Amino acid sequence: MEIPIQIKNYKNTRICLIIGSGSADVNGSTIFIDNILGSFKNLGCDIHLINFYKISNQIKNKSLGARNLRSRITELIFNDFYNANNIKPFDLILSFLDASVVSPDFFVDAQKITFTVNFTCNYHQFKDLHEEIAPHIGLNTYVSLPHKKKYEALGADSFWLPFAASPMVYTNNQKKVRNLSFIGTSYGIRPYYLWRLSLIHI
């Protein structure tokens, strides 16, 4: 699919970036802010950041119920985008959103104003997190190659866009004690896996 905008020079390209601080809502995680926001700013893009973790955390204590909470978050994100777009139009919306955060209405309404790109990473959660909203997004990006068939089955446009790490954030550790690398957020049982791997003599 050809994206209906031509970005020949990233400098001053106006992007509405809708992400959380990290790839998961983990206290202290800034992996997305550091890598994604930092990279676009380094390219000279004009970025308007909407951190949906901050929005959701502000209203989580208001006994709304899961569906009403999602509706309220959707409304607040769209209002922020709409008001900022009225001040200065965006060239692109780039988001890391799923159906637990926003309803399809967000992309239906936003796509009428500017092109939307939403990136995803968890193939195993496709049905719960992406199936509902994917058909309403201008371009869905995915990390795992099997994702492609899921999007095709929905008639949703998609593009393979694997993750990368910014060299401005990460450098090669010359004093490493194990020949191992981990990219992601430390939550759930992941720290246990990492601890076990650190005990292996490689």
N, CA, C and O of each residue as an XYZ file, in Angstrom:
808
protein
N       0.842     -1.201      0.000
C       0.000      0.000      0.000
C       0.876      1.249      0.000
O       1.866      1.309      0.729
N       0.533      2.215     -0.785
C       1.276      3.473     -0.820
C       0.673      4.445      0.174
O      -0.512      4.772      0.102
N       1.493      4.902      1.100
C       1.018      5.861      2.094
C       0.737      7.182      1.388
O       1.591      7.674      0.651
N      -0.438      7.766      1.596
C      -0.835      8.967      0.844
C      -0.184     10.254      1.322
O      -0.807     11.315      1.281
N       1.056     10.174      1.774
C       1.822     11.378      2.088
C       3.239     11.144      1.587
O       3.708     10.006      1.565
N       3.906     12.180      1.195
C       5.276     12.065      0.735
C       6.194     12.777      1.717
O       6.153     14.000      1.852
N       7.027     11.992      2.401
C       7.969     12.584      3.348
C       9.366     12.445      2.764
O      10.020     11.412      2.906
N       9.803     13.495      2.111
C      11.128     13.478      1.499
C      12.176     14.004      2.467
O      13.355     13.663      2.366
N      11.750     14.819      3.387
C      12.660     15.373      4.382
C      11.945     15.317      5.731
O      10.912     15.959      5.924
N      12.503     14.544      6.657
C      11.836     14.357      7.943
C      11.787     15.629      8.771
O      10.935     15.772      9.648
N      12.691     16.543      8.498
C      12.754     17.764      9.294
C      11.434     18.516      9.210
O      10.926     18.798      8.124
N      10.895     18.829     10.371
C       9.635     19.575     10.527
C       8.387     18.775     10.161
O       7.283     19.319     10.183
N       8.543     17.477      9.820
C       7.354     16.645      9.612
C       6.588     16.589     10.930
O       7.154     16.265     11.974
N       5.309     16.905     10.873
C       4.510     16.981     12.101
C       3.812     15.643     12.361
O       2.987     15.190     11.568
N       4.162     15.027     13.483
C       3.653     13.702     13.830
C       2.970     13.743     15.185
O       3.511     14.275     16.155
N       1.780     13.177     15.236
C       1.110     12.966     16.519
C       1.507     11.569     16.978
O       1.053     10.577     16.409
N       2.342     11.485     17.992
C       2.875     10.227     18.492
C       2.094      9.810     19.737
O       2.126     10.500     20.755
N       1.394      8.682     19.651
C       0.550      8.227     20.755
C       1.123      6.923     21.296
O       0.901      5.855     20.724
N       1.847      7.012     22.381
C       2.494      5.844     22.972
C       2.440      5.951     24.491
O       2.112      7.001     25.043
N       2.767      4.849     25.156
C       3.002      4.887     26.591
C       4.489      5.120     26.808
O       5.244      5.225     25.842
N       4.914      5.202     28.043
C       6.340      5.419     28.321
C       7.161      4.204     27.927
O       8.262      4.337     27.393
N       6.620      3.015     28.192
C       7.307      1.769     27.872
C       6.444      0.899     26.994
O       5.353      1.300     26.587
N       6.937     -0.313     26.694
C       6.156     -1.244     25.890
C       5.076     -1.909     26.717
O       4.157     -2.522     26.173
N       5.184     -1.790     28.039
C       4.157     -2.259     28.968
C       4.064     -1.235     30.088
O       5.015     -0.501     30.353
N       2.922     -1.194     30.736
C       2.702     -0.195     31.788
C       3.422     -0.614     33.064
O       2.806     -1.045     34.039
N       4.754     -0.474     33.025
C       5.617     -0.858     34.142
C       6.246      0.408     34.712
O       6.819      1.210     33.974
N       6.138      0.582     36.017
C       6.697      1.778     36.648
C       8.171      1.948     36.308
O       8.964      1.018     36.457
N       8.526      3.125     35.857
C       9.926      3.435     35.585
C      10.397      3.076     34.190
O      11.494      3.473     33.797
N       9.595      2.329     33.421
C      10.018      1.946     32.074
C       9.852      3.125     31.118
O       8.777      3.721     31.041
N      10.906      3.453     30.398
C      10.862      4.556     29.428
C      11.384      4.096     28.066
O      11.864      4.913     27.281
N      11.294      2.802     27.783
C      11.904      2.252     26.573
C      11.329      2.859     25.289
O      12.069      3.084     24.331
N      10.018      3.125     25.259
C       9.419      3.712     24.058
C       9.740      5.196     23.947
O      10.079      5.691     22.872
N       9.632      5.892     25.058
C       9.964      7.317     25.057
C      11.410      7.522     24.622
O      11.697      8.398     23.807
N      12.326      6.711     25.168
C      13.755      6.869     24.866
C      14.064      6.564     23.404
O      14.764      7.327     22.739
N      13.538      5.445     22.909
C      13.885      5.001     21.556
C      13.079      5.674     20.467
O      13.645      6.131     19.474
N      11.763      5.744     20.631
C      10.905      6.240     19.556
C      10.841      7.761     19.533
O      11.126      8.386     18.511
N      10.467      8.354     20.661
C      10.387      9.815     20.712
C      11.753     10.436     20.453
O      11.874     11.396     19.691
N      12.775      9.884     21.089
C      14.123     10.428     20.918
C      14.605     10.359     19.487
O      15.252     11.290     19.008
N      14.302      9.266     18.791
C      14.744      9.091     17.398
C      14.071     10.087     16.470
O      14.723     10.673     15.605
N      12.768     10.282     16.644
C      12.058     11.245     15.796
C      12.535     12.673     16.042
O      12.673     13.458     15.104
N      12.782     12.999     17.288
C      13.291     14.342     17.590
C      14.669     14.543     16.970
O      14.985     15.630     16.488
N      15.482     13.499     16.984
C      16.819     13.588     16.394
C      16.752     13.813     14.882
O      17.648     14.423     14.299
N      15.678     13.313     14.250
C      15.485     13.525     12.809
C      14.971     14.930     12.499
O      14.943     15.350     11.343
N      14.567     15.648     13.544
C      14.064     17.005     13.344
C      12.568     17.082     13.168
O      12.047     18.115     12.748
N      11.852     15.990     13.488
C      10.393     15.995     13.349
C       9.747     16.875     14.416
O      10.284     17.057     15.509
N       8.604     17.404     14.074
C       7.795     18.193     15.004
C       6.813     17.221     15.661
O       5.826     16.826     15.041
N       7.076     16.837     16.905
C       6.336     15.778     17.573
C       5.372     16.341     18.617
O       5.745     17.154     19.462
N       4.132     15.886     18.533
C       3.159     16.136     19.602
C       2.924     14.792     20.281
O       2.348     13.885     19.681
N       3.363     14.662     21.524
C       3.285     13.389     22.241
C       2.001     13.302     23.064
O       1.665     14.213     23.820
N       1.296     12.185     22.900
C       0.175     11.853     23.771
C       0.544     10.558     24.485
O       0.575      9.493     23.867
N       0.821     10.647     25.778
C       1.187      9.478     26.569
C      -0.084      8.900     27.167
O      -0.616      9.428     28.143
N      -0.572      7.805     26.571
C      -1.873      7.287     27.017
C      -1.795      6.623     28.389
O      -2.827      6.435     29.033
N      -0.586      6.261     28.858
C      -0.468      5.738     30.227
C      -0.859      6.813     31.233
O      -1.547      6.545     32.217
N      -0.405      8.036     30.965
C      -0.729      9.130     31.878
C      -2.230      9.393     31.883
O      -2.822      9.640     32.934
N      -2.842      9.340     30.699
C      -4.287      9.562     30.606
C      -5.046      8.483     31.357
O      -5.949      8.783     32.137
N      -4.682      7.222     31.123
C      -5.408      6.125     31.764
C      -5.203      6.124     33.268
O      -6.128      5.819     34.021
N      -4.002      6.460     33.710
C      -3.731      6.480     35.153
C      -4.500      7.588     35.862
O      -4.836      7.460     37.039
N      -4.776      8.667     35.151
C      -5.520      9.784     35.749
C      -6.978      9.437     36.004
O      -7.607     10.009     36.894
N      -7.519      8.499     35.223
C      -8.952      8.213     35.367
C      -9.244      6.796     35.854
O     -10.410      6.433     36.012
N      -8.203      5.982     36.098
C      -8.411      4.605     36.522
C      -9.136      4.496     37.862
O      -9.845      3.522     38.112
N      -8.959      5.478     38.703
C      -9.560      5.413     40.033
C     -11.030      5.811     40.057
O     -11.655      5.839     41.116
N     -11.576      6.117     38.886
C     -12.954      6.605     38.824
C     -13.948      5.501     38.477
O     -14.768      5.725     37.587
N     -13.942      4.399     39.071
C     -14.929      3.311     38.968
C     -15.806      3.377     37.713
O     -17.031      3.449     37.818
N     -15.192      3.352     36.535
C     -15.945      3.479     35.294
C     -16.310      2.124     34.674
O     -17.219      2.049     33.847
N     -15.618      1.068     35.065
C     -15.806     -0.214     34.396
C     -14.951     -0.251     33.138
O     -14.651      0.793     32.559
N     -14.559     -1.445     32.713
C     -13.610     -1.587     31.593
C     -14.091     -0.906     30.316
O     -13.320     -0.181     29.687
N     -15.351     -1.121     29.916
C     -15.846     -0.547     28.659
C     -15.954      0.976     28.738
O     -15.567      1.677     27.804
N     -16.477      1.483     29.847
C     -16.593      2.934     30.003
C     -15.224      3.590     30.141
O     -15.017      4.720     29.698
N     -14.290      2.866     30.763
C     -12.926      3.387     30.886
C     -12.313      3.541     29.497
O     -11.697      4.564     29.197
N     -12.482      2.525     28.651
C     -11.953      2.593     27.295
C     -12.593      3.746     26.516
O     -11.903      4.462     25.791
N     -13.879      3.921     26.660
C     -14.579      5.011     25.962
C     -14.046      6.367     26.395
O     -13.878      7.268     25.574
N     -13.781      6.508     27.687
C     -13.279      7.786     28.211
C     -11.851      8.055     27.739
O     -11.512      9.182     27.377
N     -11.008      7.002     27.746
C      -9.636      7.160     27.253
C      -9.654      7.523     25.771
O      -8.915      8.404     25.332
N     -10.507      6.834     24.998
C     -10.647      7.127     23.568
C     -11.017      8.592     23.352
O     -10.439      9.272     22.504
N     -11.977      9.064     24.124
C     -12.438     10.451     24.003
C     -11.316     11.437     24.320
O     -11.120     12.409     23.590
N     -10.578     11.193     25.405
C      -9.517     12.113     25.812
C      -8.364     12.136     24.816
O      -7.813     13.196     24.523
N      -7.998     10.955     24.292
C      -6.929     10.901     23.296
C      -7.351     11.634     22.029
O      -6.579     12.420     21.481
N      -8.577     11.381     21.559
C      -9.033     12.044     20.339
C      -9.116     13.551     20.526
O      -8.729     14.300     19.630
N      -9.609     14.012     21.668
C      -9.711     15.457     21.922
C      -8.350     16.118     21.911
O      -8.188     17.212     21.369
N      -7.354     15.447     22.516
C      -5.988     15.978     22.524
C      -5.472     16.081     21.096
O      -4.946     17.119     20.695
N      -5.624     14.998     20.325
C      -5.196     14.997     18.923
C      -5.914     16.080     18.119
O      -5.281     16.841     17.386
N      -7.234     16.144     18.261
C      -8.057     17.073     17.466
C      -7.687     18.524     17.747
O      -7.554     19.327     16.823
N      -7.523     18.859     19.026
C      -7.173     20.235     19.397
C      -5.791     20.623     18.874
O      -5.591     21.732     18.378
N      -4.833     19.687     18.992
C      -3.480     19.971     18.502
C      -3.472     20.079     16.980
O      -2.739     20.896     16.422
N      -4.281     19.261     16.302
C      -4.354     19.308     14.839
C      -4.964     20.620     14.351
O      -4.581     21.134     13.300
N      -5.912     21.160     15.114
C      -6.519     22.434     14.741
C      -5.532     23.588     14.848
O      -5.609     24.561     14.098
N      -4.608     23.466     15.788
C      -3.574     24.503     15.943
C      -2.573     24.434     14.786
O      -2.189     25.450     14.208
N      -2.165     23.201     14.468
C      -1.234     22.985     13.359
C      -1.450     21.561     12.851
O      -1.202     20.610     13.593
N      -1.904     21.386     11.607
C      -2.261     20.052     11.100
C      -1.095     19.060     11.133
O       0.062     19.426     10.924
N      -1.427     17.814     11.398
C      -0.435     16.740     11.419
C      -0.253     16.135     10.029
O      -1.180     16.122      9.219
N       0.943     15.640      9.769
C       1.214     14.875      8.557
C       0.875     13.393      8.767
O       0.614     12.661      7.812
N       0.885     12.971     10.032
C       0.772     11.551     10.324
C       0.434     11.334     11.795
O       0.886     12.082     12.662
N      -0.365     10.303     12.067
C      -0.534      9.801     13.431
C       0.225      8.486     13.503
O      -0.009      7.587     12.695
N       1.123      8.369     14.457
C       1.841      7.128     14.696
C       1.527      6.693     16.121
O       1.784      7.432     17.071
N       0.968      5.485     16.269
C       0.524      5.071     17.597
C       0.909      3.637     17.913
O       1.214      2.837     17.028
N       0.885      3.342     19.201
C       1.038      1.977     19.697
C      -0.174      1.717     20.585
O      -0.071      1.659     21.810
N      -1.320      1.560     19.935
C      -2.585      1.421     20.650
C      -3.194      0.051     20.383
O      -2.908     -0.579     19.365
N      -4.030     -0.399     21.301
C      -4.740     -1.649     21.097
C      -6.172     -1.506     21.591
O      -6.548     -0.475     22.147
N      -6.959     -2.543     21.382
C      -8.395     -2.480     21.676
C      -8.710     -2.426     23.168
O      -9.851     -2.166     23.548
N      -7.718     -2.665     24.012
C      -7.961     -2.505     25.447
C      -7.866     -1.045     25.863
O      -8.321     -0.669     26.943
N      -7.271     -0.223     25.002
C      -7.065      1.199     25.309
C      -8.075      2.076     24.585
O      -8.689      2.949     25.199
N      -8.255      1.852     23.278
C      -9.169      2.689     22.494
C     -10.151      1.829     21.712
O      -9.869      0.676     21.385
N     -11.301      2.408     21.422
C     -12.302      1.742     20.590
C     -11.983      2.033     19.121
O     -11.214      2.950     18.834
N     -12.556      1.274     18.191
C     -12.327      1.539     16.764
C     -12.712      2.961     16.367
O     -12.190      3.491     15.386
N     -13.622      3.585     17.121
C     -14.074      4.943     16.807
C     -12.913      5.921     16.692
O     -12.951      6.844     15.878
N     -11.873      5.717     17.515
C     -10.750      6.647     17.455
C     -10.149      6.666     16.060
O      -9.941      7.736     15.487
N      -9.867      5.487     15.507
C      -9.232      5.418     14.193
C     -10.199      5.794     13.074
O      -9.787      6.373     12.068
N     -11.471      5.470     13.239
C     -12.470      5.869     12.245
C     -12.486      7.388     12.110
O     -12.464      7.921     11.001
N     -12.525      8.083     13.251
C     -12.594      9.553     13.236
C     -11.257     10.195     12.869
O     -11.216     11.155     12.099
N     -10.169      9.667     13.417
C      -8.845     10.249     13.155
C      -8.434     10.068     11.701
O      -7.822     10.963     11.117
N      -8.764      8.914     11.103
C      -8.389      8.624      9.724
C      -9.058      9.586      8.749
O      -8.563      9.776      7.638
N     -10.163     10.191      9.140
C     -10.833     11.187      8.299
C     -10.024     12.486      8.237
O     -10.196     13.299      7.329
N      -9.134     12.660      9.229
C      -8.385     13.914      9.331
C      -6.959     13.766      8.816
O      -6.452     14.634      8.106
N      -6.318     12.656      9.183
C      -4.941     12.435      8.734
C      -4.652     10.944      8.715
O      -5.403     10.160      9.295
N      -3.575     10.546      8.055
C      -3.256      9.129      7.906
C      -2.800      8.531      9.232
O      -2.045      9.155      9.978
N      -3.270      7.302      9.522
C      -2.933      6.653     10.785
C      -2.067      5.421     10.565
O      -2.320      4.617      9.668
N      -1.045      5.288     11.395
C      -0.190      4.099     11.406
C      -0.153      3.600     12.842
O       0.120      4.364     13.767
N      -0.427      2.324     13.020
C      -0.407      1.741     14.365
C       0.519      0.532     14.367
O       0.364     -0.373     13.547
N       1.486      0.515     15.288
C       2.398     -0.626     15.304
C       2.106     -1.557     16.471
O       1.694     -1.136     17.552
N       2.337     -2.844     16.209
C       2.007     -3.892     17.160
C       3.185     -4.845     17.298
O       4.078     -4.874     16.451
N       3.176     -5.619     18.369
C       4.286     -6.564     18.535
C       3.858     -7.950     18.999
O       4.559     -8.919     18.707
N       2.744     -8.089     19.706
C       2.393     -9.377     20.305
C       1.425    -10.173     19.430
O       0.209     -9.993     19.499
N       1.990    -11.055     18.609
C       1.199    -11.876     17.693
C       0.182    -12.734     18.448
O      -0.956    -12.889     18.004
N       0.596    -13.288     19.587
C      -0.271    -14.205     20.329
C      -1.487    -13.503     20.950
O      -2.416    -14.169     21.408
N      -1.486    -12.169     20.968
C      -2.613    -11.421     21.523
C      -3.436    -10.727     20.437
O      -4.218     -9.823     20.730
N      -3.261    -11.147     19.195
C      -3.903    -10.461     18.081
C      -5.418    -10.375     18.248
O      -5.995     -9.299     18.098
N      -6.062    -11.491     18.554
C      -7.525    -11.508     18.633
C      -8.039    -10.561     19.712
O      -9.025     -9.855     19.501
N      -7.375    -10.542     20.865
C      -7.826     -9.712     21.985
C      -7.495     -8.234     21.801
O      -8.274     -7.368     22.200
N      -6.343     -7.943     21.199
C      -5.853     -6.565     21.189
C      -5.956     -5.832     19.850
O      -6.037     -4.604     19.835
N      -5.954     -6.556     18.728
C      -5.832     -5.870     17.439
C      -6.947     -6.148     16.438
O      -7.213     -5.325     15.561
N      -7.590     -7.280     16.560
C      -8.585     -7.673     15.558
C      -9.715     -6.651     15.399
O     -10.162     -6.387     14.283
N     -10.168     -6.086     16.497
C     -11.300     -5.162     16.463
C     -10.968     -3.841     15.785
O     -11.804     -3.279     15.078
N      -9.747     -3.341     15.997
C      -9.402     -2.007     15.505
C      -8.657     -2.003     14.171
O      -8.671     -0.998     13.460
N      -8.004     -3.119     13.824
C      -7.127     -3.162     12.647
C      -7.782     -2.706     11.344
O      -7.151     -1.972     10.585
N      -9.030     -3.113     11.050
C      -9.616     -2.703      9.761
C      -9.837     -1.203      9.614
O     -10.056     -0.720      8.503
N      -9.783     -0.461     10.710
C     -10.074      0.969     10.686
C      -8.805      1.827     10.679
O      -8.876      3.056     10.714
N      -7.650      1.168     10.633
C      -6.357      1.857     10.678
C      -5.783      1.963      9.270
O      -5.880      1.019      8.485
N      -5.186      3.107      8.949
C      -4.611      3.304      7.620
C      -3.566      2.256      7.289
O      -3.592      1.670      6.207
N      -2.642      2.014      8.220
C      -1.596      1.016      8.014
C      -1.217      0.406      9.357
O      -0.819      1.112     10.284
N      -1.345     -0.910      9.447
C      -0.933     -1.651     10.634
C       0.475     -2.185     10.411
O       0.744     -2.783      9.369
N       1.366     -1.986     11.350
C       2.683     -2.605     11.222
C       2.792     -3.722     12.239
O       2.132     -3.702     13.278
N       3.633     -4.696     11.927
C       3.766     -5.860     12.794
C       5.223     -6.300     12.848
O       6.017     -5.993     11.959
N       5.554     -7.029     13.916
C       6.919     -7.501     14.140
C       7.070     -8.950     13.687
O       8.049     -9.298     13.026
N       6.099     -9.796     14.044
C       6.161    -11.227     13.727
C       5.554    -11.482     12.349
O       4.430    -11.058     12.078
N       6.288    -12.169     11.484
C       5.818    -12.401     10.116
C       4.458    -13.107     10.026
O       3.698    -12.796      9.109
N       4.106    -14.046     10.930
C       2.773    -14.672     10.845
C       1.615    -13.681     11.013
O       0.475    -13.981     10.657
N       1.919    -12.505     11.555
C       0.903    -11.459     11.710
C       0.229    -11.130     10.374
O      -0.963    -10.826     10.327
N       1.008    -11.194      9.293
C       0.529    -10.746      7.979
C      -0.785    -11.430      7.593
O      -1.707    -10.772      7.112
N      -0.873    -12.740      7.801
C      -2.084    -13.473      7.427
C      -3.278    -13.050      8.269
O      -4.413    -13.067      7.790
N      -3.033    -12.671      9.515
C      -4.117    -12.211     10.383
C      -4.719    -10.923      9.831
O      -5.940    -10.768      9.796
N      -3.862    -10.002      9.400
C      -4.347     -8.740      8.851
C      -5.030     -8.952      7.497
O      -6.057     -8.335      7.211
N      -4.463     -9.816      6.678
C      -5.053    -10.092      5.365
C      -6.459    -10.665      5.507
O      -7.346    -10.338      4.719
N      -6.667    -11.520      6.512
C      -7.980    -12.134      6.733
C      -9.036    -11.085      7.078
O     -10.226    -11.282      6.833
N      -8.579     -9.960      7.655
C      -9.496     -8.873      8.017
C      -9.652     -7.848      6.898
O     -10.494     -6.953      6.977
N      -8.833     -7.986      5.854
C      -8.827     -6.980      4.793
C      -8.158     -5.696      5.231
O      -8.433     -4.628      4.684
N      -7.267     -5.797      6.233
C      -6.577     -4.619      6.776
C      -5.197     -4.484      6.156
O      -4.481     -5.475      6.015
N      -4.818     -3.274      5.786
C      -3.491     -3.035      5.217
C      -2.436     -3.148      6.302
O      -2.617     -2.663      7.419
N      -1.321     -3.801      5.953
C      -0.271     -4.015      6.947
C       1.104     -3.981      6.305
O       1.249     -4.072      5.086
N       2.117     -3.845      7.166
C       3.498     -3.728      6.692
C       4.415     -4.280      7.777
O       4.251     -3.971      8.957
N       5.385     -5.103      7.363
C       6.335     -5.682      8.316
C       7.343     -4.627      8.757
O       8.067     -4.075      7.928
N       7.393     -4.349     10.036
C       8.302     -3.341     10.574
C       8.902     -3.858     11.877
O       8.386     -3.556     12.953
N       9.988     -4.636     11.798
C      10.583     -5.191     13.017
C      11.189     -4.105     13.888
O      11.540     -3.027     13.410
N      11.305     -4.406     15.165
C      11.868     -3.450     16.108
C      13.361     -3.264     15.892
O      14.037     -4.120     15.322
N      13.856     -2.135     16.357
C      15.286     -1.848     16.357
C      15.591     -1.030     17.602
O      14.682     -0.499     18.241
N      16.849     -0.931     17.941
C      17.255     -0.161     19.118
C      18.078      1.036     18.671
O      18.904      0.935     17.764
N      17.843      2.162     19.314
C      18.554      3.389     18.952
C      19.982      3.368     19.478
O      20.198      3.146     20.669
N      20.965      3.599     18.598
C      22.361      3.655     19.061
C      22.623      4.866     19.955
O      23.651      4.941     20.628
N      21.672      5.822     19.953
C      21.829      6.965     20.862
C      21.509      6.567     22.304
O      21.931      7.230     23.252
N      20.762      5.480     22.451
C      20.346      5.021     23.781
C      21.201      3.859     24.257
O      21.559      3.785     25.432
N      21.531      2.945     23.340
C      22.256      1.738     23.723
C      23.637      1.710     23.081
O      23.800      2.065     21.914
N      24.603      1.293     23.839
C      25.956      1.143     23.324
C      26.459     -0.258     23.679
O      25.974     -0.886     24.620
N      27.432     -0.730     22.915
C      27.997     -2.051     23.177
C      28.753     -2.040     24.503
O      29.649     -1.223     24.714
N      28.384     -2.945     25.376
C      29.039     -3.035     26.681
C      30.304     -3.877     26.555
O      30.239     -5.103     26.462
N      31.451     -3.210     26.555
C      32.723     -3.909     26.392
C      33.092     -4.746     27.614
O      33.958     -5.618     27.534
N      32.429     -4.477     28.757
C      32.752     -5.195     29.994
C      31.712     -6.277     30.306
O      31.591     -6.709     31.452
N      30.980     -6.704     29.309
C      29.934     -7.689     29.558
C      30.528     -8.998     30.088
O      31.629     -9.397     29.709
N      29.779     -9.644     30.962
C      30.240    -10.897     31.560
C      29.570    -12.111     30.922
O      30.013    -13.238     31.140
N      28.506    -11.904     30.133
C      27.842    -12.981     29.409
C      27.536    -12.498     27.987
O      27.249    -11.321     27.771
N      27.599    -13.404     27.041
C      27.324    -13.056     25.659
C      25.815    -13.133     25.403
O      25.349    -13.905     24.565
N      25.067    -12.314     26.143
C      23.617    -12.300     26.072
C      23.105    -10.876     25.930
O      23.711     -9.934     26.440
N      21.987    -10.728     25.235
C      21.329     -9.432     25.147
C      19.843     -9.627     25.353
O      19.291    -10.665     24.987
N      19.190     -8.633     25.938
C      17.742     -8.663     26.119
C      17.179     -7.308     25.724
O      17.661     -6.269     26.177
N      16.161     -7.323     24.882
C      15.488     -6.098     24.487
C      14.033     -6.218     24.914
O      13.337     -7.140     24.486
N      13.575     -5.321     25.733
C      12.199     -5.375     26.196
C      12.074     -4.803     27.590
O      13.006     -4.183     28.103
N      10.936     -5.007     28.194
C      10.657     -4.495     29.529
C      10.651     -5.652     30.519
O      10.108     -6.720     30.239
N      11.249     -5.433     31.656
C      11.358     -6.482     32.662
C      10.096     -6.532     33.511
O       9.912     -5.711     34.409
N       9.226     -7.501     33.222
C       8.003     -7.681     34.014
C       7.592     -9.146     33.947
O       8.149     -9.918     33.166
N       6.613     -9.529     34.771
C       6.146    -10.909     34.782
C       7.254    -11.862     35.175
O       7.959    -11.637     36.159
N       7.410    -12.942     34.392
C       8.443    -13.929     34.703
C       9.733    -13.694     33.918
O      10.666    -14.493     34.002
N       9.787    -12.604     33.157
C      10.988    -12.334     32.369
C      12.247    -12.194     33.242
O      13.288    -12.741     32.881
N      12.185    -11.476     34.382
C      13.394    -11.381     35.209
C      13.919    -12.749     35.640
O      15.127    -12.946     35.776
N      12.995    -13.697     35.856
C      13.405    -15.044     36.242
C      14.159    -15.712     35.100
O      15.189    -16.346     35.328
N      13.657    -15.576     33.875
C      14.355    -16.136     32.716
C      15.749    -15.537     32.574
O      16.721    -16.249     32.320
N      15.835    -14.233     32.739
C      17.120    -13.557     32.595
C      18.093    -14.011     33.670
O      19.280    -14.195     33.402
N      17.591    -14.191     34.892
C      18.449    -14.664     35.985
C      18.981    -16.059     35.686
O      20.156    -16.342     35.919
N      18.107    -16.946     35.161
C      18.544    -18.299     34.846
C      19.580    -18.292     33.719
O      20.560    -19.035     33.768
N      19.359    -17.454     32.711
C      20.321    -17.363     31.615
C      21.672    -16.849     32.074
O      22.716    -17.263     31.572
N      21.634    -15.927     33.052
C      22.892    -15.357     33.553
C      23.749    -16.395     34.274
O      24.949    -16.191     34.460
N      23.137    -17.502     34.680
C      23.874    -18.559     35.379
C      24.543    -19.544     34.429
O      25.402    -20.335     34.819
N      24.116    -19.470     33.156
C      24.668    -20.383     32.162
C      26.017    -19.873     31.688
O      26.162    -18.685     31.400
N      27.000    -20.747     31.602
C      28.325    -20.335     31.120
C      28.353    -20.440     29.598
O      28.427    -21.528     29.025
N      28.293    -19.276     28.970
C      28.284    -19.229     27.499
C      29.612    -18.674     26.990
O      29.808    -18.553     25.781
